[in-house]
PDB file of N, CA and C in Angstrom:
ATOM      1  N   THR A   1       0.938  -1.268   0.406  1.00 90.00           N
ATOM      2  CA  THR A   1      -0.178   0.114   0.229  1.00 90.00           C
ATOM      3  C   THR A   1       0.860   1.182  -0.259  1.00 90.00           C
ATOM      4  N   GLN A   2       0.790   2.036  -0.569  1.00 90.00           N
ATOM      5  CA  GLN A   2       1.128   3.547  -1.033  1.00 90.00           C
ATOM      6  C   GLN A   2       0.665   4.560   0.246  1.00 90.00           C
ATOM      7  N   SER A   3      -0.590   4.169   0.614  1.00 94.00           N
ATOM      8  CA  SER A   3      -1.266   5.623   1.601  1.00 94.00           C
ATOM      9  C   SER A   3      -2.151   4.693   2.527  1.00 94.00           C
ATOM     10  N   GLY A   4      -2.030   3.402   2.728  1.00 95.00           N
ATOM     11  CA  GLY A   4      -3.399   2.632   3.572  1.00 95.00           C
ATOM     12  C   GLY A   4      -4.534   3.094   3.492  1.00 95.00           C
ATOM     13  N   PHE A   5      -4.961   3.670   2.466  1.00 95.00           N
ATOM     14  CA  PHE A   5      -6.751   4.110   1.997  1.00 95.00           C
ATOM     15  C   PHE A   5      -7.338   2.651   2.193  1.00 95.00           C
ATOM     16  N   THR A   6      -7.106   1.374   1.468  1.00 95.00           N
ATOM     17  CA  THR A   6      -7.549   0.314   1.152  1.00 95.00           C
ATOM     18  C   THR A   6      -7.603  -0.477   2.324  1.00 95.00           C
ATOM     19  N   ALA A   7      -6.812  -0.554   3.029  1.00 96.00           N
ATOM     20  CA  ALA A   7      -6.701  -1.464   4.166  1.00 96.00           C
ATOM     21  C   ALA A   7      -7.505  -0.796   5.280  1.00 96.00           C
ATOM     22  N   ARG A   8      -7.695   0.570   5.309  1.00 97.00           N
ATOM     23  CA  ARG A   8      -8.688   1.438   6.052  1.00 97.00           C
ATOM     24  C   ARG A   8     -10.073   1.072   6.113  1.00 97.00           C
ATOM     25  N   MET A   9     -10.330   0.929   4.620  1.00 96.00           N
ATOM     26  CA  MET A   9     -11.632   1.169   4.112  1.00 96.00           C
ATOM     27  C   MET A   9     -12.123  -0.163   4.409  1.00 96.00           C
ATOM     28  N   VAL A  10     -11.234  -1.251   4.045  1.00 96.00           N
ATOM     29  CA  VAL A  10     -11.636  -2.828   4.944  1.00 96.00           C
ATOM     30  C   VAL A  10     -12.024  -2.984   5.928  1.00 96.00           C
ATOM     31  N   SER A  11     -11.270  -2.248   6.622  1.00 98.00           N
ATOM     32  CA  SER A  11     -11.369  -2.356   8.321  1.00 98.00           C
ATOM     33  C   SER A  11     -12.383  -2.245   8.653  1.00 98.00           C
ATOM     34  N   LYS A  12     -13.324  -1.143   7.938  1.00 97.00           N
ATOM     35  CA  LYS A  12     -14.480  -0.773   8.443  1.00 97.00           C
ATOM     36  C   LYS A  12     -15.321  -1.820   8.684  1.00 97.00           C
ATOM     37  N   TYR A  13     -15.677  -2.903   7.998  1.00 98.00           N
ATOM     38  CA  TYR A  13     -16.632  -4.067   7.682  1.00 98.00           C
ATOM     39  C   TYR A  13     -16.045  -4.883   9.074  1.00 98.00           C
ATOM     40  N   LYS A  14     -14.843  -4.760   9.664  1.00 98.00           N
ATOM     41  CA  LYS A  14     -14.567  -5.654  10.482  1.00 98.00           C
ATOM     42  C   LYS A  14     -14.845  -7.119  10.224  1.00 98.00           C
ATOM     43  N   PRO A  15     -13.613  -7.538   9.168  1.00 96.00           N
ATOM     44  CA  PRO A  15     -13.536  -8.948   8.475  1.00 96.00           C
ATOM     45  C   PRO A  15     -13.408  -9.421   9.914  1.00 96.00           C
ATOM     46  N   ARG A  16     -13.809 -10.922   9.666  1.00 95.00           N
ATOM     47  CA  ARG A  16     -13.027 -11.984  10.679  1.00 95.00           C
ATOM     48  C   ARG A  16     -11.510 -12.166  10.499  1.00 95.00           C
ATOM     49  N   ALA A  17     -11.173 -12.036   8.963  1.00 94.00           N
ATOM     50  CA  ALA A  17      -9.915 -12.382   8.699  1.00 94.00           C
ATOM     51  C   ALA A  17      -8.971 -11.043   9.027  1.00 94.00           C
ATOM     52  N   PRO A  18      -7.575 -11.596   9.005  1.00 95.00           N
ATOM     53  CA  PRO A  18      -6.887 -10.042   9.011  1.00 95.00           C
ATOM     54  C   PRO A  18      -6.476  -9.263   7.829  1.00 95.00           C
ATOM     55  N   ILE A  19      -6.133  -8.277   8.164  1.00 97.00           N
ATOM     56  CA  ILE A  19      -5.874  -7.209   6.729  1.00 97.00           C
ATOM     57  C   ILE A  19      -4.394  -7.412   6.982  1.00 97.00           C
ATOM     58  N   ILE A  20      -3.553  -7.667   6.123  1.00 96.00           N
ATOM     59  CA  ILE A  20      -2.135  -7.363   6.266  1.00 96.00           C
ATOM     60  C   ILE A  20      -2.115  -6.496   4.873  1.00 96.00           C
ATOM     61  N   ALA A  21      -1.736  -5.241   5.512  1.00 96.00           N
ATOM     62  CA  ALA A  21      -0.878  -4.113   4.603  1.00 96.00           C
ATOM     63  C   ALA A  21       0.424  -4.226   4.450  1.00 96.00           C
ATOM     64  N   VAL A  22       1.040  -4.065   3.567  1.00 93.00           N
ATOM     65  CA  VAL A  22       2.440  -4.234   3.243  1.00 93.00           C
ATOM     66  C   VAL A  22       2.906  -2.843   2.386  1.00 93.00           C
ATOM     67  N   THR A  23       3.427  -2.584   2.617  1.00 94.00           N
ATOM     68  CA  THR A  23       4.192  -1.076   2.481  1.00 94.00           C
ATOM     69  C   THR A  23       5.647  -0.841   2.712  1.00 94.00           C
ATOM     70  N   PRO A  24       6.309  -0.354   1.541  1.00 93.00           N
ATOM     71  CA  PRO A  24       7.412   0.519   1.530  1.00 93.00           C
ATOM     72  C   PRO A  24       7.686   1.465   2.639  1.00 93.00           C
ATOM     73  N   ASN A  25       6.562   1.817   3.032  1.00 96.00           N
ATOM     74  CA  ASN A  25       6.694   3.142   3.872  1.00 96.00           C
ATOM     75  C   ASN A  25       6.754   2.701   5.631  1.00 96.00           C
ATOM     76  N   ALA A  26       7.417   3.513   6.596  1.00 97.00           N
ATOM     77  CA  ALA A  26       7.318   3.041   7.659  1.00 97.00           C
ATOM     78  C   ALA A  26       6.526   4.240   8.462  1.00 97.00           C
ATOM     79  N   LYS A  27       6.097   5.138   7.622  1.00 98.00           N
ATOM     80  CA  LYS A  27       5.230   6.129   8.359  1.00 98.00           C
ATOM     81  C   LYS A  27       3.614   5.691   8.455  1.00 98.00           C
ATOM     82  N   ILE A  28       3.772   4.889   7.220  1.00 97.00           N
ATOM     83  CA  ILE A  28       2.317   4.519   6.682  1.00 97.00           C
ATOM     84  C   ILE A  28       1.752   2.811   7.298  1.00 97.00           C
ATOM     85  N   ALA A  29       2.995   2.229   7.585  1.00 98.00           N
ATOM     86  CA  ALA A  29       2.835   1.156   8.551  1.00 98.00           C
ATOM     87  C   ALA A  29       2.737   1.594  10.181  1.00 98.00           C
ATOM     88  N   ALA A  30       3.394   2.400  10.561  1.00 98.00           N
ATOM     89  CA  ALA A  30       2.773   2.805  11.814  1.00 98.00           C
ATOM     90  C   ALA A  30       1.892   3.574  12.001  1.00 98.00           C
ATOM     91  N   GLU A  31       1.015   3.878  11.340  1.00 98.00           N
ATOM     92  CA  GLU A  31      -0.080   4.652  10.853  1.00 98.00           C
ATOM     93  C   GLU A  31      -1.054   3.497  11.226  1.00 98.00           C
ATOM     94  N   LEU A  32      -1.132   2.840  10.148  1.00 98.00           N
ATOM     95  CA  LEU A  32      -1.866   1.263  10.293  1.00 98.00           C
ATOM     96  C   LEU A  32      -1.964   0.659  11.669  1.00 98.00           C
ATOM     97  N   THR A  33      -0.825   0.801  12.208  1.00 98.00           N
ATOM     98  CA  THR A  33      -0.762  -0.055  13.532  1.00 98.00           C
ATOM     99  C   THR A  33      -2.202   0.592  14.480  1.00 98.00           C
ATOM    100  N   LEU A  34      -2.687   1.451  13.898  1.00 98.00           N
ATOM    101  CA  LEU A  34      -3.974   2.017  14.586  1.00 98.00           C
ATOM    102  C   LEU A  34      -5.124   1.815  14.176  1.00 98.00           C
ATOM    103  N   THR A  35      -5.187   1.145  13.092  1.00 98.00           N
ATOM    104  CA  THR A  35      -6.561   0.609  12.221  1.00 98.00           C
ATOM    105  C   THR A  35      -6.838  -0.659  12.925  1.00 98.00           C
ATOM    106  N   TRP A  36      -7.902  -0.570  13.268  1.00 98.00           N
ATOM    107  CA  TRP A  36      -8.660  -2.122  13.846  1.00 98.00           C
ATOM    108  C   TRP A  36      -8.614  -3.299  12.141  1.00 98.00           C
ATOM    109  N   GLY A  37      -8.006  -4.469  13.150  1.00 98.00           N
ATOM    110  CA  GLY A  37      -7.799  -5.930  12.211  1.00 98.00           C
ATOM    111  C   GLY A  37      -6.424  -5.422  10.990  1.00 98.00           C
ATOM    112  N   VAL A  38      -6.012  -4.351  11.568  1.00 98.00           N
ATOM    113  CA  VAL A  38      -4.944  -4.367  10.320  1.00 98.00           C
ATOM    114  C   VAL A  38      -3.409  -5.111  10.913  1.00 98.00           C
ATOM    115  N   PHE A  39      -2.824  -5.455  10.532  1.00 97.00           N
ATOM    116  CA  PHE A  39      -1.572  -6.187  10.322  1.00 97.00           C
ATOM    117  C   PHE A  39      -0.331  -5.257   9.424  1.00 97.00           C
ATOM    118  N   PRO A  40       0.286  -4.292   9.486  1.00 97.00           N
ATOM    119  CA  PRO A  40       1.163  -3.693   8.459  1.00 97.00           C
ATOM    120  C   PRO A  40       2.385  -4.367   8.719  1.00 97.00           C
ATOM    121  N   LEU A  41       3.210  -4.398   7.548  1.00 94.00           N
ATOM    122  CA  LEU A  41       4.039  -5.286   7.615  1.00 94.00           C
ATOM    123  C   LEU A  41       5.365  -3.751   6.166  1.00 94.00           C
ATOM    124  N   ILE A  42       6.658  -4.224   6.807  1.00 94.00           N
ATOM    125  CA  ILE A  42       7.166  -3.236   5.829  1.00 94.00           C
ATOM    126  C   ILE A  42       7.810  -3.906   4.746  1.00 94.00           C
ATOM    127  N   SER A  43       8.076  -3.324   3.687  1.00 91.00           N
ATOM    128  CA  SER A  43       8.789  -4.229   2.503  1.00 91.00           C
ATOM    129  C   SER A  43       9.607  -3.325   1.776  1.00 91.00           C
ATOM    130  N   GLN A  44       9.963  -4.103   0.824  1.00 91.00           N
ATOM    131  CA  GLN A  44      11.179  -3.060   0.104  1.00 91.00           C
ATOM    132  C   GLN A  44      10.069  -2.712  -1.075  1.00 91.00           C
ATOM    133  N   PRO A  45      10.344  -1.597  -2.174  1.00 91.00           N
ATOM    134  CA  PRO A  45       9.404  -1.307  -3.058  1.00 91.00           C
ATOM    135  C   PRO A  45       9.567  -2.439  -3.901  1.00 91.00           C
ATOM    136  N   ASN A  46       8.510  -2.779  -4.828  1.00 88.00           N
ATOM    137  CA  ASN A  46       8.328  -3.554  -5.965  1.00 88.00           C
ATOM    138  C   ASN A  46       7.756  -2.270  -7.143  1.00 88.00           C
ATOM    139  N   THR A  47       7.908  -3.167  -8.567  1.00 88.00           N
ATOM    140  CA  THR A  47       7.482  -2.770  -9.521  1.00 88.00           C
ATOM    141  C   THR A  47       6.373  -3.800 -10.303  1.00 88.00           C
ATOM    142  N   THR A  48       5.872  -4.360  -9.465  1.00 90.00           N
ATOM    143  CA  THR A  48       5.017  -4.994 -10.634  1.00 90.00           C
ATOM    144  C   THR A  48       3.897  -5.840  -9.443  1.00 90.00           C
ATOM    145  N   THR A  49       2.804  -6.288 -10.104  1.00 88.00           N
ATOM    146  CA  THR A  49       1.822  -6.691  -9.424  1.00 88.00           C
ATOM    147  C   THR A  49       2.333  -7.905  -8.917  1.00 88.00           C
ATOM    148  N   ASP A  50       2.829  -8.925  -9.628  1.00 90.00           N
ATOM    149  CA  ASP A  50       3.606 -10.118  -9.358  1.00 90.00           C
ATOM    150  C   ASP A  50       4.497 -10.033  -8.510  1.00 90.00           C
ATOM    151  N   GLU A  51       5.546  -9.118  -8.681  1.00 92.00           N
ATOM    152  CA  GLU A  51       6.383  -8.521  -7.521  1.00 92.00           C
ATOM    153  C   GLU A  51       5.833  -8.680  -5.873  1.00 92.00           C
ATOM    154  N   ILE A  52       5.163  -7.965  -5.956  1.00 90.00           N
ATOM    155  CA  ILE A  52       4.278  -6.970  -4.772  1.00 90.00           C
ATOM    156  C   ILE A  52       3.518  -8.068  -3.816  1.00 90.00           C
ATOM    157  N   TYR A  53       2.863  -9.115  -4.936  1.00 91.00           N
ATOM    158  CA  TYR A  53       2.233 -10.478  -4.271  1.00 91.00           C
ATOM    159  C   TYR A  53       3.253 -11.116  -3.509  1.00 91.00           C
ATOM    160  N   ASN A  54       4.100 -11.961  -4.354  1.00 92.00           N
ATOM    161  CA  ASN A  54       4.776 -12.313  -3.772  1.00 92.00           C
ATOM    162  C   ASN A  54       5.873 -12.144  -2.763  1.00 92.00           C
ATOM    163  N   THR A  55       6.256 -10.669  -2.554  1.00 91.00           N
ATOM    164  CA  THR A  55       6.486 -10.110  -1.583  1.00 91.00           C
ATOM    165  C   THR A  55       5.945  -9.842  -0.155  1.00 91.00           C
ATOM    166  N   ALA A  56       4.531  -9.778  -0.429  1.00 92.00           N
ATOM    167  CA  ALA A  56       3.443  -9.687   0.350  1.00 92.00           C
ATOM    168  C   ALA A  56       3.299 -11.067   0.935  1.00 92.00           C
ATOM    169  N   VAL A  57       3.282 -12.175   0.140  1.00 93.00           N
ATOM    170  CA  VAL A  57       2.932 -13.409   0.575  1.00 93.00           C
ATOM    171  C   VAL A  57       3.883 -13.948   1.720  1.00 93.00           C
ATOM    172  N   LYS A  58       5.401 -13.654   1.152  1.00 92.00           N
ATOM    173  CA  LYS A  58       6.550 -14.283   1.933  1.00 92.00           C
ATOM    174  C   LYS A  58       6.487 -13.063   3.317  1.00 92.00           C
ATOM    175  N   ALA A  59       6.512 -11.763   3.258  1.00 91.00           N
ATOM    176  CA  ALA A  59       6.120 -11.233   4.471  1.00 91.00           C
ATOM    177  C   ALA A  59       5.296 -11.933   5.328  1.00 91.00           C
ATOM    178  N   ALA A  60       3.758 -12.218   4.713  1.00 93.00           N
ATOM    179  CA  ALA A  60       2.806 -12.339   5.899  1.00 93.00           C
ATOM    180  C   ALA A  60       3.439 -14.148   6.225  1.00 93.00           C
ATOM    181  N   LEU A  61       3.960 -14.922   5.453  1.00 93.00           N
ATOM    182  CA  LEU A  61       4.521 -16.269   5.974  1.00 93.00           C
ATOM    183  C   LEU A  61       5.444 -16.289   7.237  1.00 93.00           C
ATOM    184  N   GLU A  62       6.347 -15.297   6.619  1.00 93.00           N
ATOM    185  CA  GLU A  62       7.612 -15.056   8.064  1.00 93.00           C
ATOM    186  C   GLU A  62       7.448 -14.590   9.087  1.00 93.00           C
ATOM    187  N   ALA A  63       6.081 -13.614   8.965  1.00 93.00           N
ATOM    188  CA  ALA A  63       5.474 -12.888  10.399  1.00 93.00           C
ATOM    189  C   ALA A  63       4.372 -13.868  11.177  1.00 93.00           C
ATOM    190  N   GLY A  64       4.089 -15.379  10.149  1.00 94.00           N
ATOM    191  CA  GLY A  64       2.924 -16.039  10.819  1.00 94.00           C
ATOM    192  C   GLY A  64       2.027 -15.755  10.802  1.00 94.00           C
ATOM    193  N   LEU A  65       1.090 -14.689  10.252  1.00 94.00           N
ATOM    194  CA  LEU A  65       0.082 -14.438   9.594  1.00 94.00           C
ATOM    195  C   LEU A  65      -0.852 -15.268   8.949  1.00 94.00           C
ATOM    196  N   ILE A  66      -0.379 -16.046   7.618  1.00 95.00           N
ATOM    197  CA  ILE A  66      -0.851 -16.927   7.077  1.00 95.00           C
ATOM    198  C   ILE A  66      -0.102 -17.903   7.045  1.00 95.00           C
ATOM    199  N   GLY A  67      -0.637 -19.161   6.489  1.00 93.00           N
ATOM    200  CA  GLY A  67       0.371 -20.830   6.155  1.00 93.00           C
ATOM    201  C   GLY A  67      -0.234 -21.258   4.965  1.00 93.00           C
ATOM    202  N   SER A  68       0.418 -22.152   4.551  1.00 90.00           N
ATOM    203  CA  SER A  68       0.445 -22.665   3.511  1.00 90.00           C
ATOM    204  C   SER A  68      -1.250 -23.490   3.603  1.00 90.00           C
ATOM    205  N   GLY A  69      -1.769 -23.159   2.509  1.00 92.00           N
ATOM    206  CA  GLY A  69      -3.186 -23.256   2.308  1.00 92.00           C
ATOM    207  C   GLY A  69      -4.424 -22.514   2.804  1.00 92.00           C
ATOM    208  N   ASP A  70      -3.691 -21.470   3.122  1.00 94.00           N
ATOM    209  CA  ASP A  70      -4.589 -20.426   3.587  1.00 94.00           C
ATOM    210  C   ASP A  70      -5.053 -19.612   2.091  1.00 94.00           C
ATOM    211  N   LEU A  71      -6.051 -19.134   1.982  1.00 93.00           N
ATOM    212  CA  LEU A  71      -6.982 -18.509   1.125  1.00 93.00           C
ATOM    213  C   LEU A  71      -6.680 -16.575   1.155  1.00 93.00           C
ATOM    214  N   VAL A  72      -5.964 -16.206   0.373  1.00 94.00           N
ATOM    215  CA  VAL A  72      -5.739 -14.800   0.170  1.00 94.00           C
ATOM    216  C   VAL A  72      -5.881 -14.042  -0.864  1.00 94.00           C
ATOM    217  N   ILE A  73      -6.730 -12.839  -0.696  1.00 94.00           N
ATOM    218  CA  ILE A  73      -7.385 -11.577  -1.056  1.00 94.00           C
ATOM    219  C   ILE A  73      -6.409 -10.531  -1.533  1.00 94.00           C
ATOM    220  N   PHE A  74      -5.803 -10.338  -2.488  1.00 93.00           N
ATOM    221  CA  PHE A  74      -4.649  -9.660  -2.561  1.00 93.00           C
ATOM    222  C   PHE A  74      -5.389  -8.288  -3.716  1.00 93.00           C
ATOM    223  N   THR A  75      -5.413  -6.990  -3.218  1.00 92.00           N
ATOM    224  CA  THR A  75      -5.321  -5.921  -4.281  1.00 92.00           C
ATOM    225  C   THR A  75      -4.308  -4.983  -4.487  1.00 92.00           C
ATOM    226  N   ALA A  76      -4.129  -4.229  -5.003  1.00 90.00           N
ATOM    227  CA  ALA A  76      -2.962  -3.539  -5.856  1.00 90.00           C
ATOM    228  C   ALA A  76      -3.842  -2.474  -6.734  1.00 90.00           C
ATOM    229  N   GLY A  77      -2.882  -1.709  -7.479  1.00 86.00           N
ATOM    230  CA  GLY A  77      -3.414  -0.575  -8.046  1.00 86.00           C
ATOM    231  C   GLY A  77      -2.585  -0.882  -8.995  1.00 86.00           C
ATOM    232  N   VAL A  78      -2.959  -0.619 -10.440  1.00 86.00           N
ATOM    233  CA  VAL A  78      -2.041  -0.377 -11.376  1.00 86.00           C
ATOM    234  C   VAL A  78      -2.770   0.732 -12.206  1.00 86.00           C
ATOM    235  N   PRO A  79      -1.604   1.285 -12.524  1.00 82.00           N
ATOM    236  CA  PRO A  79      -0.192   1.565 -12.611  1.00 82.00           C
ATOM    237  C   PRO A  79       0.316   0.984 -11.115  1.00 82.00           C
ATOM    238  N   VAL A  80       1.502   0.062 -10.621  1.00 83.00           N
ATOM    239  CA  VAL A  80       2.236   0.344  -9.689  1.00 83.00           C
ATOM    240  C   VAL A  80       2.743   1.220  -9.172  1.00 83.00           C
ATOM    241  N   GLY A  81       2.873   2.026  -7.665  1.00 77.00           N
ATOM    242  CA  GLY A  81       2.603   2.711  -6.946  1.00 77.00           C
ATOM    243  C   GLY A  81       2.169   4.092  -6.875  1.00 77.00           C
ATOM    244  N   VAL A  82       1.082   4.245  -7.843  1.00 81.00           N
ATOM    245  CA  VAL A  82       0.187   5.513  -8.019  1.00 81.00           C
ATOM    246  C   VAL A  82      -0.459   5.413  -6.809  1.00 81.00           C
ATOM    247  N   THR A  83      -0.686   6.326  -5.765  1.00 82.00           N
ATOM    248  CA  THR A  83      -1.751   6.179  -4.961  1.00 82.00           C
ATOM    249  C   THR A  83      -3.303   6.409  -5.475  1.00 82.00           C
ATOM    250  N   GLY A  84      -4.043   5.572  -4.832  1.00 80.00           N
ATOM    251  CA  GLY A  84      -5.931   5.888  -4.992  1.00 80.00           C
ATOM    252  C   GLY A  84      -5.739   5.039  -6.188  1.00 80.00           C
ATOM    253  N   THR A  85      -5.581   4.064  -7.119  1.00 80.00           N
ATOM    254  CA  THR A  85      -5.482   3.176  -7.902  1.00 80.00           C
ATOM    255  C   THR A  85      -5.865   1.635  -7.643  1.00 80.00           C
ATOM    256  N   THR A  86      -6.634   1.364  -6.859  1.00 88.00           N
ATOM    257  CA  THR A  86      -6.676   0.104  -6.614  1.00 88.00           C
ATOM    258  C   THR A  86      -7.950  -0.502  -7.496  1.00 88.00           C
ATOM    259  N   ASN A  87      -7.074  -1.426  -8.605  1.00 89.00           N
ATOM    260  CA  ASN A  87      -7.928  -1.977  -9.275  1.00 89.00           C
ATOM    261  C   ASN A  87      -7.680  -3.389  -9.781  1.00 89.00           C
ATOM    262  N   TYR A  88      -7.147  -3.640  -8.838  1.00 89.00           N
ATOM    263  CA  TYR A  88      -6.452  -5.250  -9.445  1.00 89.00           C
ATOM    264  C   TYR A  88      -7.046  -6.045  -8.221  1.00 89.00           C
ATOM    265  N   LEU A  89      -7.706  -7.125  -8.507  1.00 91.00           N
ATOM    266  CA  LEU A  89      -7.861  -8.541  -7.274  1.00 91.00           C
ATOM    267  C   LEU A  89      -7.553  -9.270  -7.906  1.00 91.00           C
ATOM    268  N   ARG A  90      -6.813 -10.329  -6.935  1.00 91.00           N
ATOM    269  CA  ARG A  90      -6.204 -11.369  -7.345  1.00 91.00           C
ATOM    270  C   ARG A  90      -6.410 -12.536  -5.588  1.00 91.00           C
ATOM    271  N   ILE A  91      -7.103 -13.687  -6.209  1.00 92.00           N
ATOM    272  CA  ILE A  91      -7.527 -14.497  -5.054  1.00 92.00           C
ATOM    273  C   ILE A  91      -6.864 -16.203  -5.044  1.00 92.00           C
ATOM    274  N   GLU A  92      -5.916 -16.055  -4.022  1.00 91.00           N
ATOM    275  CA  GLU A  92      -5.313 -17.471  -4.351  1.00 91.00           C
ATOM    276  C   GLU A  92      -5.158 -18.278  -2.880  1.00 91.00           C
ATOM    277  N   THR A  93      -4.613 -19.620  -3.274  1.00 92.00           N
ATOM    278  CA  THR A  93      -4.559 -20.524  -2.265  1.00 92.00           C
ATOM    279  C   THR A  93      -3.106 -20.351  -2.201  1.00 92.00           C
ATOM    280  N   VAL A  94      -2.477 -19.865  -0.891  1.00 92.00           N
ATOM    281  CA  VAL A  94      -1.211 -20.268  -0.761  1.00 92.00           C
ATOM    282  C   VAL A  94      -0.293 -21.293  -0.627  1.00 92.00           C
ATOM    283  N   GLY A  95       0.562 -21.671  -1.451  1.00 84.00           N
ATOM    284  CA  GLY A  95       1.030 -22.681  -1.758  1.00 84.00           C
ATOM    285  C   GLY A  95       2.398 -23.210  -0.964  1.00 84.00           C
ATOM    286  N   GLU A  96       2.654 -24.064  -0.550  1.00 66.00           N
ATOM    287  CA  GLU A  96       3.965 -24.828  -0.106  1.00 66.00           C
ATOM    288  C   GLU A  96       4.516 -24.913  -1.491  1.00 66.00           C
ATOM    289  N   VAL A  97       6.120 -24.069  -0.739  1.00 58.00           N
ATOM    290  CA  VAL A  97       7.240 -24.486  -1.685  1.00 58.00           C
ATOM    291  C   VAL A  97       7.792 -26.065  -1.514  1.00 58.00           C
ATOM    292  N   ILE A  98       8.190 -26.701  -2.780  1.00 54.00           N
ATOM    293  CA  ILE A  98       8.557 -27.950  -2.403  1.00 54.00           C
ATOM    294  C   ILE A  98      10.308 -28.179  -2.418  1.00 54.00           C
ATOM    295  N   LEU A  99      10.178 -27.393  -3.267  1.00 53.00           N
ATOM    296  CA  LEU A  99      11.656 -27.069  -3.707  1.00 53.00           C
ATOM    297  C   LEU A  99      12.361 -26.076  -4.276  1.00 53.00           C
ATOM    298  N   ARG A 100      13.587 -25.898  -3.784  1.00 54.00           N
ATOM    299  CA  ARG A 100      14.263 -24.342  -4.647  1.00 54.00           C
ATOM    300  C   ARG A 100      15.234 -24.647  -4.924  1.00 54.00           C
ATOM    301  N   GLY A 101      15.720 -23.926  -5.921  1.00 55.00           N
ATOM    302  CA  GLY A 101      17.367 -24.383  -6.524  1.00 55.00           C
ATOM    303  C   GLY A 101      18.296 -23.010  -6.304  1.00 55.00           C
TER     304      GLY A 101
END
């Protein structure tokens, strides 16, 4: 997230699932700690939606917020890095890495 806006909007509905907001901005992450149900994680900036998704899933797995087999709903904005452009939705089941080379 560039601004945290979408995480805040989803939070208003108090979903049972955690809202994981991955941002390269420490200030935005700090602000989101005050938002109901939001777990902010800081990551490096990314340039494509695939990079953002992979970074977000990796960070959430490492933080213990999600696990293999969990269903995740991922939102982003295209073009990447432009605030206020949330127009991308991806729904996937987190898979287990069987082999790394």
